[in-house]
Coordinates of C-alpha atoms and ligand atoms in Angstrom, one line a residue:
M1 CA 175.2 134.7 92.7
K2 CA 177.5 134.4 89.7
R3 CA 176.4 135.8 86.4
K4 CA 175.9 132.3 84.9
E5 CA 173.6 131.2 87.7
L6 CA 171.6 134.4 87.3
I7 CA 171.0 133.7 83.7
I8 CA 169.7 130.2 84.4
V9 CA 167.4 131.4 87.2
A10 CA 166.0 134.2 85.0
G11 CA 165.6 131.7 82.2
L12 CA 163.6 129.3 84.4
I13 CA 161.3 132.1 85.6
F14 CA 160.4 132.9 82.0
L15 CA 160.2 129.3 80.9
L16 CA 158.0 127.8 83.6
P17 CA 154.7 129.4 82.6
L18 CA 155.5 128.7 79.0
N19 CA 156.1 125.0 79.8
A20 CA 152.7 124.8 81.6
Q21 CA 151.0 126.2 78.6
E22 CA 152.6 123.9 76.2
K23 CA 152.2 120.6 78.1
K24 CA 149.9 118.3 76.1
Y25 CA 147.7 115.4 77.5
P26 CA 146.2 112.7 75.3
E27 CA 142.7 113.5 74.0
P28 CA 140.0 110.8 74.4
A29 CA 139.6 108.7 71.3
P30 CA 136.8 110.0 69.1
M31 CA 133.5 108.1 69.6
T32 CA 132.3 105.9 66.8
P33 CA 128.7 104.5 66.5
A34 CA 129.8 100.9 67.2
M35 CA 131.2 102.0 70.6
T36 CA 127.7 102.3 72.1
E37 CA 126.1 99.2 70.4
Y38 CA 126.0 95.7 71.6
W39 CA 124.6 92.6 70.0
Q40 CA 124.4 89.9 72.6
P41 CA 122.4 88.5 74.2
Q42 CA 119.6 88.9 71.6
P43 CA 116.1 89.2 73.2
Q44 CA 114.0 86.0 73.0
V45 CA 111.6 86.0 70.1
V46 CA 108.0 86.0 71.4
T47 CA 105.1 85.8 68.9
P48 CA 102.1 87.9 70.1
D49 CA 99.1 86.1 68.6
P50 CA 96.7 84.8 69.8
V51 CA 98.5 85.1 73.1
P52 CA 102.2 85.7 73.7
S53 CA 104.1 82.5 73.0
D54 CA 105.8 82.7 76.4
A55 CA 102.6 83.2 78.4
I56 CA 101.1 80.8 80.8
L57 CA 97.5 80.2 80.1
L58 CA 95.6 80.4 83.4
F59 CA 92.2 79.5 81.8
D60 CA 91.8 77.5 78.6
G61 CA 88.0 78.0 78.5
K62 CA 87.3 74.5 79.6
D63 CA 88.1 73.9 83.3
L64 CA 89.5 75.4 86.4
S65 CA 92.3 72.9 86.7
Q66 CA 94.9 75.7 87.2
W67 CA 92.8 77.1 90.1
E68 CA 91.9 76.0 93.6
S69 CA 89.7 77.2 96.4
V70 CA 91.4 79.4 98.9
K71 CA 89.6 77.4 101.6
G72 CA 91.3 74.2 100.2
G73 CA 90.1 71.8 97.5
P74 CA 89.0 72.4 93.9
A75 CA 87.7 75.7 92.7
G76 CA 84.0 75.6 92.9
W77 CA 83.0 78.4 90.4
T78 CA 80.9 77.7 87.4
V79 CA 82.5 77.0 84.0
E80 CA 80.2 77.5 80.9
N81 CA 80.7 78.5 77.3
G82 CA 84.4 79.3 77.6
V83 CA 83.8 81.5 80.6
F84 CA 83.9 81.0 84.4
T85 CA 81.7 82.8 86.9
V86 CA 81.7 83.4 90.6
K87 CA 79.5 80.9 92.4
R88 CA 78.2 82.7 95.4
G89 CA 79.3 81.3 98.8
T90 CA 82.0 79.0 97.4
G91 CA 84.7 81.5 98.4
D92 CA 87.7 83.0 96.7
I93 CA 89.8 81.0 94.2
Q94 CA 93.5 81.3 93.4
T95 CA 96.0 79.9 91.0
K96 CA 97.9 76.8 92.0
R97 CA 101.1 78.5 90.7
K98 CA 102.8 81.4 92.4
F99 CA 104.3 84.4 90.8
G100 CA 106.8 87.2 91.5
D101 CA 107.0 90.0 88.9
F102 CA 104.5 89.5 86.0
Q103 CA 102.4 90.8 83.2
L104 CA 98.8 89.6 83.4
H105 CA 95.9 89.8 81.0
I106 CA 92.4 89.1 82.3
E107 CA 88.9 89.8 80.9
W108 CA 85.9 90.2 83.2
R109 CA 82.2 91.0 82.8
I110 CA 79.4 92.3 85.0
P111 CA 76.1 90.6 84.1
E112 CA 73.6 92.6 82.2
G113 CA 70.7 93.8 84.3
I114 CA 72.8 93.8 87.5
Q115 CA 71.0 95.5 90.5
G116 CA 72.4 97.2 93.5
E117 CA 74.6 100.3 94.1
S118 CA 78.0 101.4 95.3
Q119 CA 80.1 98.3 96.5
G120 CA 77.0 96.1 96.2
R121 CA 77.0 95.9 92.4
G122 CA 79.2 93.5 90.5
N123 CA 81.9 93.3 93.2
S124 CA 84.8 90.9 92.8
G125 CA 88.5 91.6 93.0
L126 CA 91.9 90.5 91.8
F127 CA 94.6 90.0 94.4
L128 CA 98.2 90.4 93.3
Q129 CA 100.3 87.8 94.9
G130 CA 97.2 86.8 96.9
I131 CA 97.5 90.0 99.0
Y132 CA 96.9 93.3 97.1
E133 CA 93.4 93.9 95.7
I134 CA 92.8 95.6 92.4
Q135 CA 89.1 96.2 92.6
I136 CA 86.6 94.6 90.2
L137 CA 83.2 96.3 90.4
D138 CA 80.5 97.7 88.2
S139 CA 81.7 101.3 88.0
Y140 CA 79.4 102.1 85.0
K141 CA 77.3 105.0 86.3
N142 CA 77.7 103.6 89.8
E143 CA 79.4 106.0 92.3
T144 CA 81.2 104.7 95.3
Y145 CA 84.2 105.8 97.3
V146 CA 86.7 106.5 94.6
N147 CA 89.5 104.4 96.1
G148 CA 87.1 101.5 96.0
Q149 CA 85.9 101.8 92.4
A150 CA 86.9 99.5 89.5
A151 CA 90.7 99.5 88.9
S152 CA 91.4 101.1 92.2
I153 CA 94.1 99.7 94.5
Y154 CA 91.4 98.9 97.1
K155 CA 91.2 101.6 99.9
Q156 CA 94.4 103.2 98.6
T157 CA 94.6 104.7 95.1
P158 CA 91.7 105.4 92.7
P159 CA 92.1 104.9 89.0
L160 CA 93.3 107.9 86.9
V161 CA 90.1 107.7 84.9
N162 CA 86.9 105.6 84.8
A163 CA 87.3 103.4 81.7
M164 CA 84.4 101.1 82.6
R165 CA 82.2 99.4 80.0
K166 CA 78.5 98.7 80.5
P167 CA 77.2 95.6 82.2
G168 CA 77.0 92.7 79.7
E169 CA 80.2 93.9 77.9
W170 CA 83.7 92.5 78.5
N171 CA 86.3 94.6 80.3
S172 CA 90.0 93.9 80.3
Y173 CA 92.8 94.5 82.7
D174 CA 96.4 94.4 81.6
I175 CA 98.5 94.5 84.7
I176 CA 102.3 94.9 85.1
Y177 CA 103.3 94.2 88.6
T178 CA 106.7 94.4 90.4
A179 CA 106.9 92.4 93.7
P180 CA 108.3 94.1 96.8
T181 CA 111.6 93.4 98.4
F182 CA 112.0 93.5 102.2
K183 CA 114.5 94.6 104.8
K184 CA 115.4 92.4 107.7
D185 CA 113.1 94.4 110.0
G186 CA 110.1 93.4 107.9
T187 CA 109.6 96.8 106.2
Y188 CA 109.7 97.3 102.4
R189 CA 113.1 97.8 100.9
T190 CA 111.2 98.5 97.7
P191 CA 107.4 98.5 97.8
P192 CA 105.3 96.7 95.3
T193 CA 104.3 98.7 92.2
V194 CA 101.6 98.2 89.7
T195 CA 100.6 99.6 86.3
V196 CA 97.0 98.8 85.2
L197 CA 95.4 99.3 81.8
H198 CA 91.6 99.1 81.9
N199 CA 90.2 98.4 78.4
G200 CA 93.6 99.6 77.1
I201 CA 93.6 102.9 79.0
V202 CA 96.3 103.6 81.7
V203 CA 94.5 103.9 85.0
Q204 CA 97.4 103.1 87.4
N205 CA 100.8 104.3 86.3
H206 CA 103.6 102.5 88.2
T207 CA 101.6 103.2 91.4
I208 CA 103.2 102.3 94.7
I209 CA 101.2 99.8 96.8
R210 CA 101.5 100.8 100.4
G211 CA 100.6 97.4 101.9
T212 CA 97.6 95.2 102.4
T213 CA 94.2 96.3 101.2
P214 CA 91.7 95.6 104.1
Y215 CA 88.1 96.6 104.1
I216 CA 88.6 98.1 107.6
G217 CA 91.9 99.7 108.6
L218 CA 95.1 101.0 107.1
P219 CA 97.5 99.2 104.8
E220 CA 99.9 97.0 106.7
V221 CA 103.2 95.6 105.5
E222 CA 103.4 91.8 105.6
V223 CA 106.5 90.0 104.6
H224 CA 105.8 87.5 101.7
G225 CA 107.4 85.8 98.8
D226 CA 105.8 84.7 95.5
G227 CA 102.0 84.4 95.6
P228 CA 99.0 83.3 93.5
I229 CA 96.6 85.3 91.5
R230 CA 93.5 85.3 93.6
L231 CA 89.9 86.2 92.5
Q232 CA 87.3 87.3 95.0
D233 CA 83.8 85.8 95.7
H234 CA 82.0 88.9 96.9
G235 CA 78.6 87.2 96.2
D236 CA 78.1 88.8 92.7
P237 CA 78.1 86.6 89.5
V238 CA 81.1 88.3 87.8
S239 CA 82.5 86.3 84.9
F240 CA 86.1 85.8 83.6
R241 CA 87.8 84.6 80.5
N242 CA 91.1 84.9 78.5
I243 CA 93.5 84.9 81.4
W244 CA 97.2 84.7 80.7
I245 CA 100.4 85.7 82.6
R246 CA 104.0 86.3 81.6
E247 CA 106.6 86.0 84.3
L248 CA 109.1 88.9 84.2
Ligands
MG1 MG1 86.3 93.6 95.7

């Protein structure tokens, strides 16, 4: 190697690491507050009182025109003084409209002086999409199997606490429900979930519903689409009022 070439090679050996150290890449631009803010679309304005302005009233205190008998024909329950009451033997009733995901408010009352025990005291029920029962029962000083007391997902999940008011007083449920989605093979891709507030107290917190809620047997997965709100005639004169729903 000639002297000149040697100098060049030696120079490269020294310069290479130096070059690597000195190479500069661009820095990300500094974040500004506006980079993580967006303004459109603006949420719809909903006024909350007396009921949310985008809610569908399912009972106006006057008639059951939004409801029908599950057996077919008009709902046969009794309407009186802004309240409707289970009429024993007429069967379950359901809304004519069907729903997917929703927020539901409903108030219900066990009659004062109710007799009976366990499941035989103030029993009704609210079926989400006509299929999954949230239990309605007199659970005021009335023990029963815990996954069958008021605000349980019937025969699946008991409420986190017992928030029941006495017979004669009104109870409320505020329910946030997410409908299931299904795979082609008929199993849940995403199971239904429900959050329930009983008298303003969280008793089901995004609980997974595992399937149907039969009296006898295990939950089963049934493929379904939108469904009604269904109320149960279990033979007890449970009353209802102030029912509204918001589609989500
Ligand atoms: Mg029931």
